Coordinates of C-alpha atoms in Angstrom, one line a residue:
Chain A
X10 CA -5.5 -14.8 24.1
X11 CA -7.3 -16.0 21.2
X12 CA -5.6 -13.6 18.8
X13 CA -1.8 -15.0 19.9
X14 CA -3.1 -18.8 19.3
X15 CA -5.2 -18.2 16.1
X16 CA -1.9 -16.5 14.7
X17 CA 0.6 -19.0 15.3
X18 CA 0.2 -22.3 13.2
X19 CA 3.4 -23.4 14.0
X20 CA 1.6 -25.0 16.9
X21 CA 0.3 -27.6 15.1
X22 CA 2.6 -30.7 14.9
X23 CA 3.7 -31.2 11.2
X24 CA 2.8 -27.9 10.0
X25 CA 5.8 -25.0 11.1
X26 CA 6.7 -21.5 9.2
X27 CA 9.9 -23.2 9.5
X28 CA 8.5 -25.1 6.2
X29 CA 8.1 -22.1 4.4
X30 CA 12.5 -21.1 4.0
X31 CA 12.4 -18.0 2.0
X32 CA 15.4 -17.1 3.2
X33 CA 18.0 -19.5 1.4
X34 CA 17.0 -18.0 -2.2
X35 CA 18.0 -15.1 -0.9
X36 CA 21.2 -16.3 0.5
X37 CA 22.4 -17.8 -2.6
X38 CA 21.9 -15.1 -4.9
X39 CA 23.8 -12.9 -2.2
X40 CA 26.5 -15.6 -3.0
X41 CA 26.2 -14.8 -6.5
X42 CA 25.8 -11.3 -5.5
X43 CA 29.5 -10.9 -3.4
X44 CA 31.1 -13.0 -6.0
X45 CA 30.0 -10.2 -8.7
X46 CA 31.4 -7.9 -6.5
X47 CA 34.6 -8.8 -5.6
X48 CA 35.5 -10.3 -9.4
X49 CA 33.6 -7.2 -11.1
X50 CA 33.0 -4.7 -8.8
X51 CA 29.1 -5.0 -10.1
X52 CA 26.9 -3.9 -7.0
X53 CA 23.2 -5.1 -5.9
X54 CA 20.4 -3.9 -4.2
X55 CA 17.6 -6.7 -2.4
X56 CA 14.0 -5.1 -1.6
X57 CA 13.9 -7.6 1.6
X58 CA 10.3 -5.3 2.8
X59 CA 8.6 -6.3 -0.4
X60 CA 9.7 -10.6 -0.5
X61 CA 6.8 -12.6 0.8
X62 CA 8.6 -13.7 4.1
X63 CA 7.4 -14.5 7.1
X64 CA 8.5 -13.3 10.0
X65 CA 11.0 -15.9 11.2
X66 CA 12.4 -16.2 7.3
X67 CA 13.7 -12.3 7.9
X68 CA 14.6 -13.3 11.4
X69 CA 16.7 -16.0 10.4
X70 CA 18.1 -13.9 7.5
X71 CA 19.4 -11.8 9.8
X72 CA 21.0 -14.2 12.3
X73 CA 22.8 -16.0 9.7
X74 CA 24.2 -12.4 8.2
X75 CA 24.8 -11.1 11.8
X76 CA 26.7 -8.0 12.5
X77 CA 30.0 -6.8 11.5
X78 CA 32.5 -3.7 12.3
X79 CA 30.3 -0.8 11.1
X80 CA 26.7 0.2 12.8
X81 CA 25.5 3.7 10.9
X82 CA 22.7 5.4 11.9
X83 CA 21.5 8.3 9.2
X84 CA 18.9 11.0 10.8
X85 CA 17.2 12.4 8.0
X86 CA 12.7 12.0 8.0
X87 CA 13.1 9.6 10.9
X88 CA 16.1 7.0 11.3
X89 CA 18.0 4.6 9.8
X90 CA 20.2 2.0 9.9
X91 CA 22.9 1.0 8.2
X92 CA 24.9 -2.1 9.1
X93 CA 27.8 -4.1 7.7
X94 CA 27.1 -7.5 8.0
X95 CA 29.2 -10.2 9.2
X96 CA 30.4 -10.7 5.7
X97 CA 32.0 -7.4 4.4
X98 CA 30.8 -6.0 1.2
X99 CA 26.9 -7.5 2.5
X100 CA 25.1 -4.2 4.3
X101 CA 21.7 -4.2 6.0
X102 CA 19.7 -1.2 5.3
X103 CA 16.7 -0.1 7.6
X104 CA 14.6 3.0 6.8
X105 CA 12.4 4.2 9.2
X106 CA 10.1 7.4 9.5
X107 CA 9.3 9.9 12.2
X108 CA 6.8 7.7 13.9
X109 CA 9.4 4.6 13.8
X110 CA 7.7 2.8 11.6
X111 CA 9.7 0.9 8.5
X112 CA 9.3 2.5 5.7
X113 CA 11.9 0.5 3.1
X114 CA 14.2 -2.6 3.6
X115 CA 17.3 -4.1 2.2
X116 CA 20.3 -5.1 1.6
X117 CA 23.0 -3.9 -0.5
X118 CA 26.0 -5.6 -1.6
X119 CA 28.7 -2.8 -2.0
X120 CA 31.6 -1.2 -0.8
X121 CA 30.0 1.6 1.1
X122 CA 25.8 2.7 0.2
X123 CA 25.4 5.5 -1.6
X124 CA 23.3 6.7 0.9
X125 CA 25.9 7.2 3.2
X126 CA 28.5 9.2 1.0
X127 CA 27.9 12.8 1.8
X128 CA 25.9 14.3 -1.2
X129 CA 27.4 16.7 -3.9
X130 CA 23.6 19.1 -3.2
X131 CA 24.6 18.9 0.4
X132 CA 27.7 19.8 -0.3
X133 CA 26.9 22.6 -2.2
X134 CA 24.1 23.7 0.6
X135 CA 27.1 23.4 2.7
X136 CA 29.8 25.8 0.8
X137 CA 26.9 28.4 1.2
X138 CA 26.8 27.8 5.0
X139 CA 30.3 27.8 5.5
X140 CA 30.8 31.0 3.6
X141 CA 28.0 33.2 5.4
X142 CA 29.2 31.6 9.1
X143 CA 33.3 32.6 7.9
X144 CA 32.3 35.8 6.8
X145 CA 30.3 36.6 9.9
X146 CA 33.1 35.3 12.1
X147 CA 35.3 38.0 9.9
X148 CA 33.3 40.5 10.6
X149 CA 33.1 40.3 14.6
X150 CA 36.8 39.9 14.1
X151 CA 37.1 43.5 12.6
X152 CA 34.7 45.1 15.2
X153 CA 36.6 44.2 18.2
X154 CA 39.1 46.0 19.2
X155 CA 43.0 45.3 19.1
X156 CA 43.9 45.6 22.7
X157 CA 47.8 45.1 22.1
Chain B
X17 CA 19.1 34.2 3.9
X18 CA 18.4 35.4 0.3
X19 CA 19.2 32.1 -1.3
X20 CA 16.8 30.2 0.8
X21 CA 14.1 32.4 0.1
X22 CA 14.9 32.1 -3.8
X23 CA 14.6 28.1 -3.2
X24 CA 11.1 28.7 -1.9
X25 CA 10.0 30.9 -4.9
X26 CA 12.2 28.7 -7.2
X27 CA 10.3 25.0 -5.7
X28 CA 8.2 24.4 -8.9
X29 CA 9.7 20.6 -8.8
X30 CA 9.3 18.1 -5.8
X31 CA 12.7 17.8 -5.4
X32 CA 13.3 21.6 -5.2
X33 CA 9.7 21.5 -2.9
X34 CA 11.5 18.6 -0.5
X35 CA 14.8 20.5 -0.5
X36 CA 12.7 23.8 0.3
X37 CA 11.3 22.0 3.1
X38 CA 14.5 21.2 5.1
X39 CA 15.1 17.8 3.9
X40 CA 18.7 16.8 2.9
X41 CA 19.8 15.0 -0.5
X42 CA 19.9 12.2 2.2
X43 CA 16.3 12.3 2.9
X44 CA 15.6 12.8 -0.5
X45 CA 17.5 9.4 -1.8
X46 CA 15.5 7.4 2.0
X47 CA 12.1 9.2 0.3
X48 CA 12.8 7.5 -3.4
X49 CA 13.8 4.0 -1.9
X50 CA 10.3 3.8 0.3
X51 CA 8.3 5.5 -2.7
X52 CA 9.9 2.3 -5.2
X53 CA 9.3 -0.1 -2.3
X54 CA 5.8 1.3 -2.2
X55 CA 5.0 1.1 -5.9
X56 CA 6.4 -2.6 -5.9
X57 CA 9.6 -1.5 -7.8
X58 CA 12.7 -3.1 -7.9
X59 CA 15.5 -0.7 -6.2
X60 CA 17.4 -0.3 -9.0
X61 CA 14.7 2.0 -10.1
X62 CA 15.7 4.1 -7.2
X63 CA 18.0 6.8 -9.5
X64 CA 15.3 6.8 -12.2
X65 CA 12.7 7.8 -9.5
X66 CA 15.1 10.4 -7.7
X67 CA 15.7 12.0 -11.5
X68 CA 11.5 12.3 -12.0
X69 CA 11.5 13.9 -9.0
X70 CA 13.9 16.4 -9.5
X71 CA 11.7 17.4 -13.1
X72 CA 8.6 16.1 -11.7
X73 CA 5.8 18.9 -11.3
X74 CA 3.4 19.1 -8.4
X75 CA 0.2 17.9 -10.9
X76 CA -3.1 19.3 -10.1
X77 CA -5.7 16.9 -8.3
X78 CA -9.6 17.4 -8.6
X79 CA -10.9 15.0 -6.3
X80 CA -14.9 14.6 -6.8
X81 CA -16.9 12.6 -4.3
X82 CA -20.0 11.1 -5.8
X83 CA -22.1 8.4 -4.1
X84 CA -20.0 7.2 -1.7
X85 CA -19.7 6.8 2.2
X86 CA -16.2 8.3 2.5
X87 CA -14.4 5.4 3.8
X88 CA -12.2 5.7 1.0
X89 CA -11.1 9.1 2.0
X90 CA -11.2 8.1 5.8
X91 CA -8.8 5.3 4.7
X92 CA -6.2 7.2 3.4
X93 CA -6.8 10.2 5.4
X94 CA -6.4 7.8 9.0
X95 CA -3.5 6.0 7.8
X96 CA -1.1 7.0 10.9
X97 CA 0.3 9.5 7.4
X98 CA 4.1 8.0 7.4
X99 CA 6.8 10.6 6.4
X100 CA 6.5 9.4 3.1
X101 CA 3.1 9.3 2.4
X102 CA 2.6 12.4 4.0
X103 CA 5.4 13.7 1.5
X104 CA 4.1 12.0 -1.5
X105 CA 0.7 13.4 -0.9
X106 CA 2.5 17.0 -0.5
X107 CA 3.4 17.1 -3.9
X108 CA 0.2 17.1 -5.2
X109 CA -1.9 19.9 -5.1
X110 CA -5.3 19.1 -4.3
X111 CA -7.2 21.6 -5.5
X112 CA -10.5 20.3 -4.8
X113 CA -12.1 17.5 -2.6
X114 CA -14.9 17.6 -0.2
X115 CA -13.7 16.4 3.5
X116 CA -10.2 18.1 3.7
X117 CA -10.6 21.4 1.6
X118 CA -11.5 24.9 3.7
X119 CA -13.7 26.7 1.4
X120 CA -17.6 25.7 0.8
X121 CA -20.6 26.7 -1.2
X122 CA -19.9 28.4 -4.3
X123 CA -16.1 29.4 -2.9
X124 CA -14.9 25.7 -3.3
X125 CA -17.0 25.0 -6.7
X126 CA -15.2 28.2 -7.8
X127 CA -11.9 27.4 -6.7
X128 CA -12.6 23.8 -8.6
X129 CA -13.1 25.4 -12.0
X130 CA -10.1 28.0 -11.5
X131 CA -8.3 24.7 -11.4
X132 CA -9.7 22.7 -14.1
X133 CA -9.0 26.2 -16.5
X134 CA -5.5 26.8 -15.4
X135 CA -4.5 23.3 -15.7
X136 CA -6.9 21.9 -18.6
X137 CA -5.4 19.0 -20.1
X138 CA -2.5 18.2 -17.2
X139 CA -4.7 17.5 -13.8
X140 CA -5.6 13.9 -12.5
X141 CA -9.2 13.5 -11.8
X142 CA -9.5 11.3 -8.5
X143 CA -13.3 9.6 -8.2
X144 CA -14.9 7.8 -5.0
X145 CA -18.6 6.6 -5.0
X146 CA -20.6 5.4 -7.7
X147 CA -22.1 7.7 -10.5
X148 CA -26.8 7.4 -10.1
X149 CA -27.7 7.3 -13.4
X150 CA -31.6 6.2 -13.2
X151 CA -34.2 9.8 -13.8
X152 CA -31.2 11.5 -15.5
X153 CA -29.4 11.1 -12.4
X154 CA -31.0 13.3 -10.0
X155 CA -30.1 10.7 -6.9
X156 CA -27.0 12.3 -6.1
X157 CA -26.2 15.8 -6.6
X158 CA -23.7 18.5 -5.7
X159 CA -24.2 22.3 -6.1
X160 CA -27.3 21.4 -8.0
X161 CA -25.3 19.5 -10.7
X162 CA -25.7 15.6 -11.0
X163 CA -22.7 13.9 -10.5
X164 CA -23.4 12.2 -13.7
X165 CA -22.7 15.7 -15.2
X166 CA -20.3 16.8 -12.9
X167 CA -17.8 13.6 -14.1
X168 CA -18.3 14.5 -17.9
X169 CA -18.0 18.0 -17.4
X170 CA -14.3 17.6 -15.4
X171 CA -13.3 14.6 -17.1
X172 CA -13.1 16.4 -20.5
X173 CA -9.8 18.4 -19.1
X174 CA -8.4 15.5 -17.1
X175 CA -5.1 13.6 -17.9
X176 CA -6.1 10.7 -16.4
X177 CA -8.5 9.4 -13.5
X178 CA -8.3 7.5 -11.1
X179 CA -11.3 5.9 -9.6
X180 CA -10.7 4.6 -5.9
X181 CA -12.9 2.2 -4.0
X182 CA -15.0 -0.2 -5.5
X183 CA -17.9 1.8 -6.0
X184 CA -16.0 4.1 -8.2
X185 CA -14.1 0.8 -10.2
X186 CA -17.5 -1.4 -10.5
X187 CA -20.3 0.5 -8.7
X188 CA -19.9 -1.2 -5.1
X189 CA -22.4 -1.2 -3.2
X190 CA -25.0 1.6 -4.9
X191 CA -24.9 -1.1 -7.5
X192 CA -26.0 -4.1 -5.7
X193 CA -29.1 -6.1 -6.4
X194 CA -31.8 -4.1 -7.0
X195 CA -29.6 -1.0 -7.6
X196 CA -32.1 1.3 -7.6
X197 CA -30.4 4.6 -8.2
X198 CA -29.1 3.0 -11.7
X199 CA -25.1 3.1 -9.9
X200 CA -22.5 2.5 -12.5
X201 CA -19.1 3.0 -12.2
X202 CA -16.6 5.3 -13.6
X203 CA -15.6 3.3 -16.7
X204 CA -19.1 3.3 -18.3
X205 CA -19.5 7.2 -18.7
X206 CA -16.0 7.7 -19.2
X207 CA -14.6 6.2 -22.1
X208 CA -11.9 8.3 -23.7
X209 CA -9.5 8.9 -21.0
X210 CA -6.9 6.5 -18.9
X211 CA -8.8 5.3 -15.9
X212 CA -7.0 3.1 -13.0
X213 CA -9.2 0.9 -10.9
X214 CA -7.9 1.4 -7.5
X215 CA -10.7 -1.0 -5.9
X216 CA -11.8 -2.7 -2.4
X217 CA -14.1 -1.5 0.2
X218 CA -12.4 0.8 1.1
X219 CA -8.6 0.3 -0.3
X220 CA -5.7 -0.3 1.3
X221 CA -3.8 3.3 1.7
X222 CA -0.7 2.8 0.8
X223 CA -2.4 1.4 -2.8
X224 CA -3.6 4.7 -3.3
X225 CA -0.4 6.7 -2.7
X226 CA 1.0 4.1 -4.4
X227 CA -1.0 5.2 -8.1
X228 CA -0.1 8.8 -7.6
X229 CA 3.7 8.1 -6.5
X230 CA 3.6 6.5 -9.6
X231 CA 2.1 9.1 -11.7
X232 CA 4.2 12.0 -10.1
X233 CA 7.3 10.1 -11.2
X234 CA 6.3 8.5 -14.6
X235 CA 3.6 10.9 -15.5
X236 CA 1.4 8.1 -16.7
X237 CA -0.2 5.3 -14.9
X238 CA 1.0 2.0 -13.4
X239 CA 0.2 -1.5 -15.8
X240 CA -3.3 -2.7 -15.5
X241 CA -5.1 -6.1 -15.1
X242 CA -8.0 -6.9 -17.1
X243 CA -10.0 -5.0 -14.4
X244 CA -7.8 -1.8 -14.8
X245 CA -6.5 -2.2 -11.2
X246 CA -2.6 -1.9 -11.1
X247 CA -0.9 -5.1 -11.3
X248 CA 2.0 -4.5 -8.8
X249 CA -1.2 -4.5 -6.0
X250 CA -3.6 -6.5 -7.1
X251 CA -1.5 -8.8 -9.7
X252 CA -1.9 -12.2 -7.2
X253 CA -5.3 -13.3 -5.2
X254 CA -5.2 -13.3 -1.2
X255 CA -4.8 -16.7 -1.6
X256 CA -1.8 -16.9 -3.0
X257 CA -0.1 -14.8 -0.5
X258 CA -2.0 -16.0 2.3
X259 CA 0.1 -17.2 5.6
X260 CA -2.8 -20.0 6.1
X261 CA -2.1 -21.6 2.7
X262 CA -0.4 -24.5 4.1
X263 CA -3.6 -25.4 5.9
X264 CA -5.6 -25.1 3.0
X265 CA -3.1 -27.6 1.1
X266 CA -3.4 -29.9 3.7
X267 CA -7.0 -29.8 3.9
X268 CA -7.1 -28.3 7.7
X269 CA -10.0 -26.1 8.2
X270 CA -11.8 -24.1 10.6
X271 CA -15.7 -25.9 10.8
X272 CA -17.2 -23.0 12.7
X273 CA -16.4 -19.6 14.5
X274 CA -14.6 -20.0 17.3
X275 CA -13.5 -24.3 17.0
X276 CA -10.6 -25.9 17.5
X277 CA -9.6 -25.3 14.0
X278 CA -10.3 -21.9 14.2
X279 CA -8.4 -21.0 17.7
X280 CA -5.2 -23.0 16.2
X281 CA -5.2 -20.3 12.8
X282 CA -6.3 -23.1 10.2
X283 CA -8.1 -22.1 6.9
X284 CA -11.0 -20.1 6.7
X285 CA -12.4 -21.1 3.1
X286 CA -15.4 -23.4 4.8
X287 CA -16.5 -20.7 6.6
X288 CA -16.7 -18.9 3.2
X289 CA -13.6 -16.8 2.5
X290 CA -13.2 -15.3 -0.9
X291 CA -9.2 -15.6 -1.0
X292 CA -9.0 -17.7 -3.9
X293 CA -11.6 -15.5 -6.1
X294 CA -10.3 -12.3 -4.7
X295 CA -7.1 -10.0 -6.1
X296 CA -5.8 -7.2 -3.6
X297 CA -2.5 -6.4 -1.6
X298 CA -4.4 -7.6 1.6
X299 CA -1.8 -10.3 2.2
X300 CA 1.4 -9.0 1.7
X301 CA 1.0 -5.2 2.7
X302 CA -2.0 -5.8 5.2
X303 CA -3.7 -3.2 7.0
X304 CA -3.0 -0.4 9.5
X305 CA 0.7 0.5 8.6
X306 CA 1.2 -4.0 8.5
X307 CA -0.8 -4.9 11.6
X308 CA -3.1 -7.3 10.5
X309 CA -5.7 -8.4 7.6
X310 CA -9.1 -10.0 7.9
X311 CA -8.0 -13.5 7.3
X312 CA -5.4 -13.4 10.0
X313 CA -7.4 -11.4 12.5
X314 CA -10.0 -14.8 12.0
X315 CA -12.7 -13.4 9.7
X316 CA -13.0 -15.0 6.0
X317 CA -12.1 -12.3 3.2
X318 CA -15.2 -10.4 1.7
X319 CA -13.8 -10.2 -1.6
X320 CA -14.1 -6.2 -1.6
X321 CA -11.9 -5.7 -4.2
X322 CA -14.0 -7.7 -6.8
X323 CA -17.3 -6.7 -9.2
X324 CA -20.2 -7.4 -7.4
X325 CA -18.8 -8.6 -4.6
X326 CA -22.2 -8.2 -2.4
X327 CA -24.1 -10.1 -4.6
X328 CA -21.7 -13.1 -4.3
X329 CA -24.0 -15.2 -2.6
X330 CA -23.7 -15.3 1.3
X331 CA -20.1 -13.8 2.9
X332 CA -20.3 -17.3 5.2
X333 CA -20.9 -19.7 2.5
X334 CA -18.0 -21.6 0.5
X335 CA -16.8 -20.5 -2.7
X336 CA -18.6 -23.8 -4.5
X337 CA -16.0 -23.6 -7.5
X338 CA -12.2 -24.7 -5.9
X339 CA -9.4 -23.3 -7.4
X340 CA -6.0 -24.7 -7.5
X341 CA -5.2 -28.6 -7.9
X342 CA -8.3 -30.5 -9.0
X343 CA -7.2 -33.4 -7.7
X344 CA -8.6 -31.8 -4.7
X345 CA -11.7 -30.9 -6.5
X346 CA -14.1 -34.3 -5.0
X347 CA -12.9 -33.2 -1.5
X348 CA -13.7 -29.8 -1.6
X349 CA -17.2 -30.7 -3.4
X350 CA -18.3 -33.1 -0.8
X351 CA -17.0 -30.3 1.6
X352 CA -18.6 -27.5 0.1
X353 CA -21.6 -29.4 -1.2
X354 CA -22.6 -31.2 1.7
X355 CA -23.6 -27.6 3.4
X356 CA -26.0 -27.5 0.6
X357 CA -27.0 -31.0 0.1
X358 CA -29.4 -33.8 1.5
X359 CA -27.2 -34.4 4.4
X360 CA -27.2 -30.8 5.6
X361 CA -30.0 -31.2 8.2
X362 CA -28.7 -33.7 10.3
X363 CA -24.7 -32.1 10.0
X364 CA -26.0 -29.0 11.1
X365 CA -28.2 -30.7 14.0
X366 CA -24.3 -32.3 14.8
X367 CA -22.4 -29.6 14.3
X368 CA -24.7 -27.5 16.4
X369 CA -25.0 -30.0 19.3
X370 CA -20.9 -30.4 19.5
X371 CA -20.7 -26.3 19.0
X372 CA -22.9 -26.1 22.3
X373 CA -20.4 -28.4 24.0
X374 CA -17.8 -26.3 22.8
X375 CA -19.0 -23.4 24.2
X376 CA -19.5 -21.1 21.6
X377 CA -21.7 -18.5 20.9
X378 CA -22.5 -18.6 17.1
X379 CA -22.1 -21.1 14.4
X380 CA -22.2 -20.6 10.5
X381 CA -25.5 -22.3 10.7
X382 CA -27.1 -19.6 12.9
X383 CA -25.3 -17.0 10.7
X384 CA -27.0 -19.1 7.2
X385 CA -30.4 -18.9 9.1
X386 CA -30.9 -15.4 9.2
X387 CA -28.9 -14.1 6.4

């Protein structure tokens, strides 16, 4: 299909997005980036959806991060994922909304991402919860009756 | 049961709005890291953006359509509406505008002064189409009142305006040769007020909800070019983002619609693209939720988002003045010129004989015929 060639220089012998290598800048300021962490526990946030890359820089990005022991996935407007790379302290963040589409990219260099501590509003929302369900519970409690 | 029906009454911010609405502190913090990835902000801005929320007030939007085709609105209304978007354009309360309010007649010019008088002062004024100014402006009307009048008149109580599409930035097409409904843009009635320049024919969507993210968290508008168009979308031309650059350095172009040069992806500036001339987010945040732009679906960019952009000469024909290195500058004339030049007979007598044995339907020189 004309569509698939017209798209695809990397047909053309000399001339390959391998050229373009957007990813390396990126991987040596995550150097920087880890280092910073470990030595001052300083933490930093990449916008990967808004760097001009094409598609096989973020593929290649990704293969050389890889995956490491923790895969989350968040359900809150549509999913996400959150994944500690191959390299601990480097964690892939994919936003996505109802429809699946991306909605936000990046990567984090942390301990854990905010994101996925629970959240002190949450929390609060939660007491509340717990309370009324506990108090209900007491309350069937007291209306049934002691057989023994 | 009581408390949640307090948070509904209570919801006079868009955080308290979003939290009335189900969504967790979670989804919250996943809606401010898309809105600063939409408005081109670093992620670090991420807490600041979460704190405007939480004291941000939905603003008041009067959104007047003047002489315009509503594609702008169809733009951002078809725009598959992602969660955020959707959200983003939640908080605002749109008090007024054409295509997507109920009420008609003198109900919706009613409910568009109750608004202007309860909010005078604090509501953004959104513009598409071009304001007729020619006979005292009688070539566009609503409700009997020019739109020439009908700007001043709700501009006088507006915080700011934003005027999307090119015919509300620099007249579009209304204005083009011979103009004659006298079309002028926003920015030459309205002086006195903040105006953003969301332009292109129509915009990209996400631009759009990109300006009011911006205002709902900031409450004041994004930095301008010299165009008054916000730099974070339209700070770089097409051709500096464009994927086909390297063909363009290497002097690899597509001839005609539909040759080899064409089919293998190569550039499309001989065949009259606008890139280099042309600043818009085409490139880098395309169209349809990322699909695809003009460029890469083959077709050489219009140059929508510029002034005059119809009366740019022909859409097919080379931009005659090469940007970039002008070392290249002798190539790219003898390209460029030769279309124009002495020589142009007997290329396009060539070029059309090994188009026909290339089987293809239509060559720039039929298209320069008959335009």
């Amino acid at each position: 299909m004309m569509t698939a060639e017209a798209g695809n220089p990397s047909q053309h012998p000399g001339i390959s997005l391998q050229d373009r290598g957007n990813d390396l800048p990126v991987l040596h300021e995550l150097c920087h980036a880890l280092t910073a962490l470990h030595l001052e526990g300083t933490e930093t946030v990449i916008d990967i959806k808004s760097l001009p890359f094409g598609e096989s820089d973020e593929h290649r990005l990704g293969k050389a991060l890889g995956t490491g022991e923790v895969e989350a996935v968040l359900h809150a407007l549509g999913e996400s994922r959150i994944t500690e790379t191959a390299f601990p302290g480097i964690w892939w963040i994919e936003h996505r909304n109802e429809q699946g589409e991306v909605i936000a990219k990046s990567i984090e260099v942390t301990r854990i991402p905010g994101i996925l501590k629970s959240q002190q509003a949450d929390i609060a929302a939660a007491r509340r919860r717990l309370e009324s369900l506990v108090q209900l519970t007491d309350q069937v409690d007291e209306s049934t009756p002691i057989d023994n | 049961m009581g408390s949640f029906i307090e948070e509904k009454l209570r919801a006079v911010t868009v955080a308290d709005r979003l939290r009335a609405e189900g969504v967790s502190r979670r989804g919250f913090l996943k809606f401010c890291a898309a809105t600063a990835s939409l408005m081109a902000l670093s992620p670090a801005m991420v807490p600041t953006i979460a704190r405007a929320m939480e004291n941000a007030r939905r603003p008041s939007v009067i959104w007047l359509s003047f002489q315009e085709c509503t594609g702008c609105t169809e733009s951002l209304t078809r725009s598959h509406s992602p969660s955020v978007e959707s959200l983003i354009l939640e908080q605002v309360s749109l008090d007024y505008h054409h295509t997507l309010q109920v009420a008609s007649g003198e109900a919706a010019e009613h409910a568009r002064e109750v608004a202007m008088n309860e909010n005078h002062g604090k509501y953004l004024l959104v513009v598409d189409g071009s304001i007729p100014t020619r006979d005292g402006g009688v070539y566009s009307t609503i409700a009997g009142i020019s739109n020439l009048d009908m700007l001043k008149e709700v501009a006088e109580g507006a915080a700011a305006i934003i005027a999307v599409g090119s015919c509300a930035a620099f007249g579009g097409i209304p204005h083009a040769r011979p103009n004659p409904t006298g079309a002028v843009p926003v920015s030459d009635i309205i002086t006195d007020k903040p105006i953003v320049n969301v332009s292109g024919c129509p915009p990209i969507p996400t631009v759009i909800t990109g300006v009011l993210a911006h205002f709902l968290t900031f409450s004041k508008l994004p930095d301008l070019d010299g165009l008054g168009r916000p730099l974070a979308f339209y700070g770089q031309s097409i051709h500096d983002r464009c994927y086909r650059r390297p063909f363009y350095d290497k002097g690899l172009f597509a001839e005609s619609f539909d040759d080899e040069g064409a089919r293998k992806g190569w550039c499309l500036y001989r065949l009259g693209c606008k890139g280099p001339a042309t600043y818009n987010a085409c490139a880098t945040t395309k169209w349809n939720e990322g699909t695809s732009f003009p460029i890469e679906a083959g077709h050489p960019c219009l140059g929508c988002s510029e002034p005059d952009f119809w009366d740019m000469g022909s859409f097919y024909r080379a931009l005659s003045i090469p940007t970039g290195d002008t070392t290249r500058t002798l190539v790219y004339g003898i390209g460029a010129g030769a279309v124009v030049g002495a020589g142009a007979t007997a290329m396009a007598r060539s070029r059309k004989a090994s188009a026909k044995a290339a089987h293809y339907k239509v060559t720039v020189d039929d298209l320069e015929k008959s335009s």
